[in-house]
Coordinates of C-alpha atoms in Angstrom, one line a residue:
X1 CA 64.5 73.2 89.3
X2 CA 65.7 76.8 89.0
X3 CA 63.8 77.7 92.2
X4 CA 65.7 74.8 94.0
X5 CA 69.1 75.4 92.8
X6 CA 68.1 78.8 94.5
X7 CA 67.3 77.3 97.6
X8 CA 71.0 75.2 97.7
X9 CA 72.6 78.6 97.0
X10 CA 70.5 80.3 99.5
X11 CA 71.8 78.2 102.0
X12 CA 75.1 77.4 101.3
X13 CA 75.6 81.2 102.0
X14 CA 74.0 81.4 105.0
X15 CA 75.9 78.1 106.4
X16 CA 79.3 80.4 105.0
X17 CA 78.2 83.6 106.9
X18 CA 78.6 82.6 110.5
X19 CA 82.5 81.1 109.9
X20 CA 83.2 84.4 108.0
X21 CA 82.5 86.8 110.5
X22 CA 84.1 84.4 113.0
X23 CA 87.0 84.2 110.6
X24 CA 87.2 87.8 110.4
X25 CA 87.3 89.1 113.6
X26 CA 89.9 86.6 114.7
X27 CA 91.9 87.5 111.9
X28 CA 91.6 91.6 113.5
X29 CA 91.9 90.3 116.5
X30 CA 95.6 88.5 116.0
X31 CA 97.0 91.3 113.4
X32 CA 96.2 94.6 115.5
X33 CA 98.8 93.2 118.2
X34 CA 100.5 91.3 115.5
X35 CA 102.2 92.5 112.1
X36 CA 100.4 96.0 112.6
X37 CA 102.4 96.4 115.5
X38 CA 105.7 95.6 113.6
X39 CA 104.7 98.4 110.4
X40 CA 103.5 100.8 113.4
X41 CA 107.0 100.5 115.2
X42 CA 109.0 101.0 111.7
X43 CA 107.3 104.0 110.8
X44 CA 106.9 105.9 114.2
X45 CA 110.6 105.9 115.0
X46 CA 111.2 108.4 111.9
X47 CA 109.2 111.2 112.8
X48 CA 111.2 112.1 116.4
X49 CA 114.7 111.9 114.9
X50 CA 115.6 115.6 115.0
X51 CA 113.9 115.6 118.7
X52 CA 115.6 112.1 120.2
X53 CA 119.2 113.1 118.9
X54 CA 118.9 116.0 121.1
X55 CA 117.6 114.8 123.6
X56 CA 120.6 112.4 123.6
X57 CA 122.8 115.3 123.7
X58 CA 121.6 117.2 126.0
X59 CA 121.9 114.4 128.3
X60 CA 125.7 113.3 127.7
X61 CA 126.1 117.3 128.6
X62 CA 124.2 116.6 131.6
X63 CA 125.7 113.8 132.7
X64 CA 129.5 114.8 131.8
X65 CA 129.5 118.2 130.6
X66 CA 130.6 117.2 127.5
X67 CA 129.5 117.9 123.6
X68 CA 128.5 115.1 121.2
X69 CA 130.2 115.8 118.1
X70 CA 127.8 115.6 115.1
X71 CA 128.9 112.1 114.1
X72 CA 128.4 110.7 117.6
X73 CA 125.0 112.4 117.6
X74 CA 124.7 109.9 114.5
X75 CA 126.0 106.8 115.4
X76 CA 124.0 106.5 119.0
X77 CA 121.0 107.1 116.9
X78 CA 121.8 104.3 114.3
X79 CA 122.0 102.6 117.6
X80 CA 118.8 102.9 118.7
X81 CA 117.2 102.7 115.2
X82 CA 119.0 99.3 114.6
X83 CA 117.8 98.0 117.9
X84 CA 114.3 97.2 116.6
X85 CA 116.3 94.7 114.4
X86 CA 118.6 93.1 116.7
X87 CA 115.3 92.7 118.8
X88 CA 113.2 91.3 115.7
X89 CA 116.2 88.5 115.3
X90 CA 115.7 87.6 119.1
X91 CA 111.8 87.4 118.8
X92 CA 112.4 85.1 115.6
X93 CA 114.4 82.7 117.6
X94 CA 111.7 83.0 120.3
X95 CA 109.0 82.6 117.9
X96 CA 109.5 78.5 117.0
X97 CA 109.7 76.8 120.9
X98 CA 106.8 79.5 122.2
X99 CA 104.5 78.4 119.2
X100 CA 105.1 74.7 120.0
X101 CA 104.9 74.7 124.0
X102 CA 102.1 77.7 124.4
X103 CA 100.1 77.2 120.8
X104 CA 99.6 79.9 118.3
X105 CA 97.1 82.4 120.2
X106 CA 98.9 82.0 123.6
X107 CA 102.0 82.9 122.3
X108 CA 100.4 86.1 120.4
X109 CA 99.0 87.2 124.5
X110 CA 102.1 86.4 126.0
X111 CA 104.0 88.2 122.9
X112 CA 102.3 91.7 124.2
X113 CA 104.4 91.7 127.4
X114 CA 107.1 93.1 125.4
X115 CA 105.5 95.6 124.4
X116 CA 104.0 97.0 127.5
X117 CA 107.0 97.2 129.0
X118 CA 109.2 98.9 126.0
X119 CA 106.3 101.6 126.3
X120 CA 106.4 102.1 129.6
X121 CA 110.5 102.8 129.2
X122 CA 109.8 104.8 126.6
X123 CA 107.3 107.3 128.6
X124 CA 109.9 107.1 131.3
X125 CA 112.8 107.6 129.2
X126 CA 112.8 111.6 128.9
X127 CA 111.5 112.6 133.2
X128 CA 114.8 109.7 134.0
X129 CA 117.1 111.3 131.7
X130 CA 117.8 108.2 130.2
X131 CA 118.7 107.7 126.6
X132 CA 119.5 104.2 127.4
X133 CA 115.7 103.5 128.4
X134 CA 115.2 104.5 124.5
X135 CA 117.3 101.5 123.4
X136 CA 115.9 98.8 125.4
X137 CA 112.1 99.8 124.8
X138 CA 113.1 99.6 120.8
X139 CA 115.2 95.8 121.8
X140 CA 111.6 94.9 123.7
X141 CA 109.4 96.2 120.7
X142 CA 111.8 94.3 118.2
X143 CA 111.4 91.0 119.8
X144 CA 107.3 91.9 120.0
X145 CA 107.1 91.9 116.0
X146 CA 109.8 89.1 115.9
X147 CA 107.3 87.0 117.7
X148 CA 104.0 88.2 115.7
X149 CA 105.8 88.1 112.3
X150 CA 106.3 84.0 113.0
X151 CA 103.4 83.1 114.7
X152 CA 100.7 85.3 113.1
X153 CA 101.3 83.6 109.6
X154 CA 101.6 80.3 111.5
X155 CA 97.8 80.8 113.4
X156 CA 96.4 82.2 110.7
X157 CA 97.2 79.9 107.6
X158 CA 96.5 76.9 110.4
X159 CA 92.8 78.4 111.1
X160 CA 91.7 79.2 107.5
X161 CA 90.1 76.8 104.9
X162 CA 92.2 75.8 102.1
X163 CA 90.2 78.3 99.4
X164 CA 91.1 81.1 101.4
X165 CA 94.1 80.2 103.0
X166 CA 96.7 82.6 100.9
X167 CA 93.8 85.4 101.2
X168 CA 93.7 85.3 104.7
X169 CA 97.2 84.6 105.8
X170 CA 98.5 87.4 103.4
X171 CA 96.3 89.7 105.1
X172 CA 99.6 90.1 108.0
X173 CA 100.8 92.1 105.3
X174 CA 97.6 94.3 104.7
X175 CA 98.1 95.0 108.6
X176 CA 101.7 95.5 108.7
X177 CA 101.2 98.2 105.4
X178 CA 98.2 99.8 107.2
X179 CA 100.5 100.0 110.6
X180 CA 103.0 101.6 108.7
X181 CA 100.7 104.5 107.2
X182 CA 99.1 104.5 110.6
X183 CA 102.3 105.4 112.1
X184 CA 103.3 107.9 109.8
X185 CA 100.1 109.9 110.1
X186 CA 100.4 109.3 114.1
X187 CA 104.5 111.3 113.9
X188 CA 103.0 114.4 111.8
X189 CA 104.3 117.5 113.4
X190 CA 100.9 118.1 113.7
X191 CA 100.1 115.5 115.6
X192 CA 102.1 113.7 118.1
X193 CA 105.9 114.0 116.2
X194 CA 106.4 117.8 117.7
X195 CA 109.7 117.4 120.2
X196 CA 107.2 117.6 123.6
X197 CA 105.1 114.4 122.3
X198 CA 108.1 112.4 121.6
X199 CA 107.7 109.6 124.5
X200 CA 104.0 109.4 123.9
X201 CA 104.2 108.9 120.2
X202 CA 106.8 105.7 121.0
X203 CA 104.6 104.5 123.6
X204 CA 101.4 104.4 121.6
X205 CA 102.3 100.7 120.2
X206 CA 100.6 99.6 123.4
X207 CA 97.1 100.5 122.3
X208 CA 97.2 97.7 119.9
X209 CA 98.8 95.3 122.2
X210 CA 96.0 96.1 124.4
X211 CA 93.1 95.6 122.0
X212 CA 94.7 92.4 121.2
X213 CA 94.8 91.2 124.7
X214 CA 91.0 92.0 125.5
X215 CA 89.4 90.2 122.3
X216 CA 91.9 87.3 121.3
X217 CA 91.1 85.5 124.5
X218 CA 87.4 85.2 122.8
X219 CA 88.6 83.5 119.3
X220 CA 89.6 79.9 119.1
X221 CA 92.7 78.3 118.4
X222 CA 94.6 76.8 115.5
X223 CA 92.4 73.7 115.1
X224 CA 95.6 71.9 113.6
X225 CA 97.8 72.6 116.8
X226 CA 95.3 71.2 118.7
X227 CA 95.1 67.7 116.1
X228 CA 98.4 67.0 115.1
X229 CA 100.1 69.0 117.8
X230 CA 98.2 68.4 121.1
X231 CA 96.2 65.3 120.2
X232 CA 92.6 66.8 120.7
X233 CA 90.4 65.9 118.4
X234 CA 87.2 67.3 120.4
X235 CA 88.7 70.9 120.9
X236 CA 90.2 70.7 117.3
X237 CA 86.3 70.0 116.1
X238 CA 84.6 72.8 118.0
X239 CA 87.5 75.2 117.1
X240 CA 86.7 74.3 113.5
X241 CA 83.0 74.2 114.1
X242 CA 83.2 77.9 115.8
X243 CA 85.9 79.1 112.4
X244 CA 83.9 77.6 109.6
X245 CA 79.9 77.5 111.0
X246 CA 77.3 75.1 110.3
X247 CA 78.9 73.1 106.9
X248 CA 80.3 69.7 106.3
X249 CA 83.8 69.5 108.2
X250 CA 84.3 65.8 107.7
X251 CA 86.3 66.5 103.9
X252 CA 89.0 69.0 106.0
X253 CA 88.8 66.8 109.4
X254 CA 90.1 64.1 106.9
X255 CA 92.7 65.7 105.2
X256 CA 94.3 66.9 108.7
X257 CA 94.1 63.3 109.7
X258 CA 95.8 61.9 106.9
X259 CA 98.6 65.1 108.0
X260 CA 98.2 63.4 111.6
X261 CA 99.0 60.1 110.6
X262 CA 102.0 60.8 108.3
X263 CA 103.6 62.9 111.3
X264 CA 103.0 59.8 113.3
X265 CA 105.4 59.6 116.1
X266 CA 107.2 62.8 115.1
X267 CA 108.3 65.1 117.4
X268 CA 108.7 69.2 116.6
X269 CA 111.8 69.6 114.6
X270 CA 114.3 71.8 115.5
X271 CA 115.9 74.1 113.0
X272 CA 119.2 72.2 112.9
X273 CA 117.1 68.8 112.0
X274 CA 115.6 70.9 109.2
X275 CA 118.9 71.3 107.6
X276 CA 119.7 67.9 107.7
X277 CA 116.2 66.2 106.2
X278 CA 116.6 65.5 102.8
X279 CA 113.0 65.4 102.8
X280 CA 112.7 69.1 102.7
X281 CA 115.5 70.1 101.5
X282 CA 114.2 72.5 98.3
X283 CA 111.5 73.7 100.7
X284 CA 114.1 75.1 102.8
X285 CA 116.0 76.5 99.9
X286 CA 113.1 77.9 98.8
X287 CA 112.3 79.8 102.2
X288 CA 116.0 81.1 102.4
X289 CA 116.4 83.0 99.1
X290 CA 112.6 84.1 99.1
X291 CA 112.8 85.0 103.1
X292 CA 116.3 86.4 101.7
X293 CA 115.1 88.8 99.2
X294 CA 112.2 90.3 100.6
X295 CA 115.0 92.4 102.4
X296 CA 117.9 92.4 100.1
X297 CA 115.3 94.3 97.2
X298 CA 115.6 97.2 99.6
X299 CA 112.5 98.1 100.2
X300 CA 112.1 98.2 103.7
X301 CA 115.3 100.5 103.8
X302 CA 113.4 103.5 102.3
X303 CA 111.4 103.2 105.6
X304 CA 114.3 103.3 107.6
X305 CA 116.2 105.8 105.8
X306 CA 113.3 107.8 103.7
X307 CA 115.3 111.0 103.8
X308 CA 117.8 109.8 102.1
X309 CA 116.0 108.5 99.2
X310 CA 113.8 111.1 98.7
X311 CA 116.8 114.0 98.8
X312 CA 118.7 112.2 96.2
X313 CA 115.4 112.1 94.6
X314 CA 114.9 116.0 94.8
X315 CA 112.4 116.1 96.9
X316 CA 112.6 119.6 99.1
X317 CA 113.2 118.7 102.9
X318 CA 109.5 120.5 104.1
X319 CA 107.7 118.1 102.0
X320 CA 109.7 114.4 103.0
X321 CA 106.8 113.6 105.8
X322 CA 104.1 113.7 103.6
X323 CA 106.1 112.1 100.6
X324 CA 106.6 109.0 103.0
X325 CA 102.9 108.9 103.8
X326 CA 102.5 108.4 100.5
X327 CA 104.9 105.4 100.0
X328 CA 103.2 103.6 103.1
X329 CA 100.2 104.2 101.8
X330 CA 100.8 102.4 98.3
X331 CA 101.9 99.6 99.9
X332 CA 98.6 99.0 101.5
X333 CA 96.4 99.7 98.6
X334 CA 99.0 97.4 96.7
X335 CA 98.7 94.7 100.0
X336 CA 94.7 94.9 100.0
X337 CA 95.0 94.4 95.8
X338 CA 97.3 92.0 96.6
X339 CA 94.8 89.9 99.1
X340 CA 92.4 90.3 96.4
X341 CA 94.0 88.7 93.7
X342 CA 96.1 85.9 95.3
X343 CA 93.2 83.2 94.8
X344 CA 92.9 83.8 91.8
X345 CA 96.6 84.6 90.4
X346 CA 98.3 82.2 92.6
X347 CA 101.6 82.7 94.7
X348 CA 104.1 82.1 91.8
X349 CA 102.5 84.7 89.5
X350 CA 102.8 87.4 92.2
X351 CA 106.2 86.7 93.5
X352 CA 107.8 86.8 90.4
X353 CA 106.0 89.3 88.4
X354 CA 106.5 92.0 91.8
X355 CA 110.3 91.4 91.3
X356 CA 110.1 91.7 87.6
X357 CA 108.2 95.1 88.2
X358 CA 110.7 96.2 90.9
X359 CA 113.5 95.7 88.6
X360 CA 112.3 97.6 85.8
X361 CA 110.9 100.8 88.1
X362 CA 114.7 100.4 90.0
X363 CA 116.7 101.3 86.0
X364 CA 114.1 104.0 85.5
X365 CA 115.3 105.3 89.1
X366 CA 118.5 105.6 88.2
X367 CA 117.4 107.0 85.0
X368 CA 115.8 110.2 87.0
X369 CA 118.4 110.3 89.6
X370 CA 121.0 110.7 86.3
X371 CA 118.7 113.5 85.3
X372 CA 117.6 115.6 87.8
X373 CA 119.9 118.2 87.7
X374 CA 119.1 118.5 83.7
X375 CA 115.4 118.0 83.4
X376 CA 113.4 119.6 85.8
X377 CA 110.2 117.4 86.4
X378 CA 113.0 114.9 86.8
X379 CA 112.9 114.8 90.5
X380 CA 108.8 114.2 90.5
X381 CA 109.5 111.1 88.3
X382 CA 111.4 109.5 90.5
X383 CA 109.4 110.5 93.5
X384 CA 107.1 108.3 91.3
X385 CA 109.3 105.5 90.6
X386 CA 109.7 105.0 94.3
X387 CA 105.8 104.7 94.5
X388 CA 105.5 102.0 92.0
X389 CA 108.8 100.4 93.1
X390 CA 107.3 100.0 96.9
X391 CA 103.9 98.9 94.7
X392 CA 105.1 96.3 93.0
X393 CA 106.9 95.1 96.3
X394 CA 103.3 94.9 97.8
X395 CA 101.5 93.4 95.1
X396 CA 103.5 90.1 95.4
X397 CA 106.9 89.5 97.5
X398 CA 105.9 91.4 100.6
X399 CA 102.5 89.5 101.6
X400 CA 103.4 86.1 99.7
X401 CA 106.4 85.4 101.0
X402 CA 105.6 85.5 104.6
X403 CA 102.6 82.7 104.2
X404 CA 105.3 80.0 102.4
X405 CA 106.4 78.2 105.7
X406 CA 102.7 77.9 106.3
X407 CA 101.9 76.0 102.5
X408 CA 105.2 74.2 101.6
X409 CA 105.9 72.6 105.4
X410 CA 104.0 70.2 107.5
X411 CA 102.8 70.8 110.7
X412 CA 106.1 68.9 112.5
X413 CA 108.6 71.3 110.3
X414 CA 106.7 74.9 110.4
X415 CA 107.8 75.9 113.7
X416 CA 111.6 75.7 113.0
X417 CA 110.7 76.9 109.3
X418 CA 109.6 80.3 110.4
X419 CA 112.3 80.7 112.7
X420 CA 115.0 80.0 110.0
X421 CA 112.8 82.4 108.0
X422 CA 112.5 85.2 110.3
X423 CA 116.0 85.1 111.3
X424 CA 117.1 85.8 107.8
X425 CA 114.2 88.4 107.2
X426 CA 116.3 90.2 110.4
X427 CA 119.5 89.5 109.7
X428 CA 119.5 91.2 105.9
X429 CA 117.1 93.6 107.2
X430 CA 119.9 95.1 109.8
X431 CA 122.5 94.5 107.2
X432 CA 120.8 96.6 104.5
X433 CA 120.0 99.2 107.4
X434 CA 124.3 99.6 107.9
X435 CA 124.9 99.0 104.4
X436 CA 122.3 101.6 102.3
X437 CA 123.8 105.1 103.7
X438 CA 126.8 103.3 102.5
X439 CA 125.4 102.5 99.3
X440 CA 123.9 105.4 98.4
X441 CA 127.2 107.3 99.2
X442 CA 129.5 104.9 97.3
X443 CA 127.3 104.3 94.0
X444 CA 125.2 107.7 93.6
X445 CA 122.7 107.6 91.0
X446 CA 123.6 103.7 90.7
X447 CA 122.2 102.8 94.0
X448 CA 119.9 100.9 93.1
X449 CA 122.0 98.7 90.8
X450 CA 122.4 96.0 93.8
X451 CA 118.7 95.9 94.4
X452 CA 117.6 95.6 91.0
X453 CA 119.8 92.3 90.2
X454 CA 118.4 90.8 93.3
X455 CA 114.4 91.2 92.1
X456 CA 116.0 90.1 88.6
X457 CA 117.7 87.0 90.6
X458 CA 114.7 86.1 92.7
X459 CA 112.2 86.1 90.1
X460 CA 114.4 83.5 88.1
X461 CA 114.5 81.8 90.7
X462 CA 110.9 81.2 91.6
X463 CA 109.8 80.8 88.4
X464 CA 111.7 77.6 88.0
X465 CA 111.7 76.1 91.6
X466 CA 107.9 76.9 93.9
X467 CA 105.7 75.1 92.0
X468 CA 102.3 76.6 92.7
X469 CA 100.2 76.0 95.8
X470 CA 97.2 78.0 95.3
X471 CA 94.5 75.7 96.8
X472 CA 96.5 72.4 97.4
X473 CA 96.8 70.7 100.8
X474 CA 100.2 70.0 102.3
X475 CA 100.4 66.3 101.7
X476 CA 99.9 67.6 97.7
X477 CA 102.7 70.6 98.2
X478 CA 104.9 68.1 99.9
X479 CA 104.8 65.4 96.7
X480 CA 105.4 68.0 94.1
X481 CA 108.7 69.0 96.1
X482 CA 109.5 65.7 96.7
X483 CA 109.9 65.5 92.8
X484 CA 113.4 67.3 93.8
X485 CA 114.1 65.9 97.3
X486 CA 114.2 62.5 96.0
X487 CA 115.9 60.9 92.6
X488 CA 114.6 57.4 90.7
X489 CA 113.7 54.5 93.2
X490 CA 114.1 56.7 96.5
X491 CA 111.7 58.9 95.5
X492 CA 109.2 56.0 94.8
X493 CA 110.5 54.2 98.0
X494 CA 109.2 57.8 99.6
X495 CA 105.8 58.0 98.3
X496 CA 105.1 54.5 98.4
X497 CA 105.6 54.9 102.3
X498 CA 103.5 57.8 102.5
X499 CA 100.7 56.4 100.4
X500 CA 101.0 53.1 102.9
X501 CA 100.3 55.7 106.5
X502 CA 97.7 57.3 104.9
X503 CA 95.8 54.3 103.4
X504 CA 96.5 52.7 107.1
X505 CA 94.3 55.5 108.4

């Protein structure tokens, strides 16, 4: 008996092996040109600064022989810097009709055009004297992770088996947390951030567009685009035969017909006709305040304005580079814990216990920043507190947030979902980019006082409204949120009708 249980185990991980190395490699495959591109392009822009704004000066007194006064010096380089945003909201926008009318991995291909181009104005920019070639690569390279931060989650929460669904869609944030660390060890002095390297250094984001564009072609695609989307059952059985190896499909085949059949006769939504369907109406608000928050905790503003943070921290100026390598780098050892733990956890625990966490390291902050001129290991602690704070932002709300569209919405909805989401996620991020200099300025050693009673206000808020979805299907999430959606007899009315398609399958 013991020698045949064995046998069954034996063999069930053999069957598992093939789909998890198939699994793996398309998961690589998508994220190098994907969400590592959009951490990569956040981080690298830091390290050239000192070396662009001159360069923009020198060519204004080229050109007209005139002197940028420090200020104007300043404000062209916000310019450029907030670019990547204004780009990022386009690509959003983009992100919804290119995933329904070219699929999930044709969209990520076509997505790398953007980026090829925005390097090759950024090589050019300094031999054509052209500051304004600067803007426009950073507008092209915004769209580029506008697109991937959409569709990525989309292909990959579409492609993975309900066990490891949340693992293997949070790993966009694993890659965008490595890209960032990989871009801030790529702008060392010592590497490629000295002032002649500049244009190479923001050109490099086309070595992973590249990678991406010679393997993704040989991975398969999202087996339910090509069900409930395209109609294909064959190609959406040998994707799912190639993505999970030899085992029994008919169990997961079934469950994306019963999807099929309650999407009967629905088109793709729009994001407009989200707003208006009652029948999602908590997921949406759901997707707002979380997609909301992510940004508004202000962590992604100590990437864009690290400097600041760590001089009102203490930190000397030599040592800042090396200081921000270290706050990338604890959001991908908290983004690999985080992929880790997720199955296991659930989405709900994370979330909320990451804004809980943030909160409390944001009052010791403040605490330090209070101190620092009275206490002198002060300064170190709050180096530290900006560790843990950026920690506890990877450990839950920056991975698990991004893969909600993909649980709580059905195949018709996700589209416009993850456009409404990534336009927000944009939106706040290039508020909080003109907003924090202000803030910092206007509330000193309080700064963080806004940013701590949004993780306070977003973990309330999840606690009582996601229910969990850690290894449910999306006819299961869509019932439990229907529980809201829908009061007394329409609520019945609702699942009664749903029961009715999916017993008429």
């Amino acid at each position: 008996m013991a020698e045949s249980e064995n046998d069954l185990e034996h063999l069930e991980a053999s069957e598992k092996k093939p789909y998890a190395w198939t699994l793996i490699l398309t998961v690589c495959s998508a994220a190098i040109g994907g969400t590592l591109q959009y951490g990569y392009n956040i981080s690298i822009i830091n390290a050239p600064t000192a070396h662009v704004q001159r360069f923009v000066n020198e060519t204004v007194l080229e050109r007209w022989g005139t002197q940028l006064e420090g200020y104007q010096i300043t404000l062209i380089w916000s310019f450029i810097v907030s670019m990547f945003s204004l780009g990022g909201l386009v690509g959003a926008l983009l992100a919804g009709p290119m995933a329904i009318h070219f699929g999930r991995k044709k969209s990520l291909l076509l997505n790398n055009l953007f980026v090829f181009v925005s390097a090759a104005l950024a090589l050019a920019s300094r031999a054509a004297r052209s500051f304004e070639m600067i803007i426009l690569a950073r507008i092209l390279v915004g769209i580029n992770a506008g697109v991937s931060m959409n569709i990525q989650p989309m292909y990959f929460g579409e492609s993975a088996p309900k066990h490891l669904r949340g693992a293997v869609t949070l790993s966009s944030a694993s890659f965008t947390a490595f890209g960032i660390v990989l871009g801030q060890v790529i702008g060392l002095r010592e590497i490629l951030g000295g002032e002649s390297h500049w244009p190479f250094l923001l050109a490099t984001n086309a070595i992973p567009g590249l990678i991406q564009l010679l393997t993704l072609p040989w991975f398969p695609e999202s087996p339910r685009y090509l069900l409930i989307d395209k109609g294909d059952k064959e190609a959406c059985t040998e994707a799912l035969r190639r993505l999970r190896g030899c085992g029994d499909l008919s169990r997961e085949m079934d469950e994306m017909l019963q999807e099929k059949a309650a999407a009967m006769g629905q088109r793709a939504k729009g994001p407009w006709e989200l707003v208006q369907d009652r029948g999602v109406r908590w997921q949406l608000i759901t997707v707002v305040v979380a997609s909301s928050a992510m940004q508004l905790c202000g962590n992604d503003s100590m990437y864009f304005y690290a400097s600041y943070v760590f001089q009102e921290a203490g930190i000397q100026a030599e040592k800042i580079q090396y200081a921000a390598i270290g706050t990338g780098s604890c959001e991908f050892i908290a983004a690999v814990t985080c992929n880790l733990l997720i199955e296991r956890l659930g989405r709900k625990v994370l979330i909320t216990g990451g804004y809980l966490l943030m909160a409390c390291w944001a009052v010791v902050f403040m605490v330090t920043l209070a101190l620092q001129e009275k206490v002198s290991w002060m300064p170190y602690l709050g180096m530290t507190c900006i560790f843990a704070f950026i920690l506890s932002f990877g450990m839950g709300p920056a991975g698990v947030t991004g893969i909600l569209p993909t649980e709580i919405f059905e195949q018709t909805a996700r589209p416009a979902a993850y456009m409404i989401a990534g336009s927000l996620m944009w939106l706040n991020l290039i508020l909080m980019g003109l907003l924090f200099p202000f803030i910092v300025s206007g509330l000193g050693t309080f700064c963080f006082v806004p940013f701590c009673s949004v993780c306070l206000l977003s973990a309330l808020f999840i606690s009582l409204f996601l229910p969990e979805t850690k290894g449910k299907s999306t006819l299961e999430i869509t019932k439990e949120f229907n529980r809201r959606n829908f009061k007394g007899t329409e609520q019945q009315q609702y699942q009664l009708g749903e029961v009715l398609r999916s017993t008429s399958l």
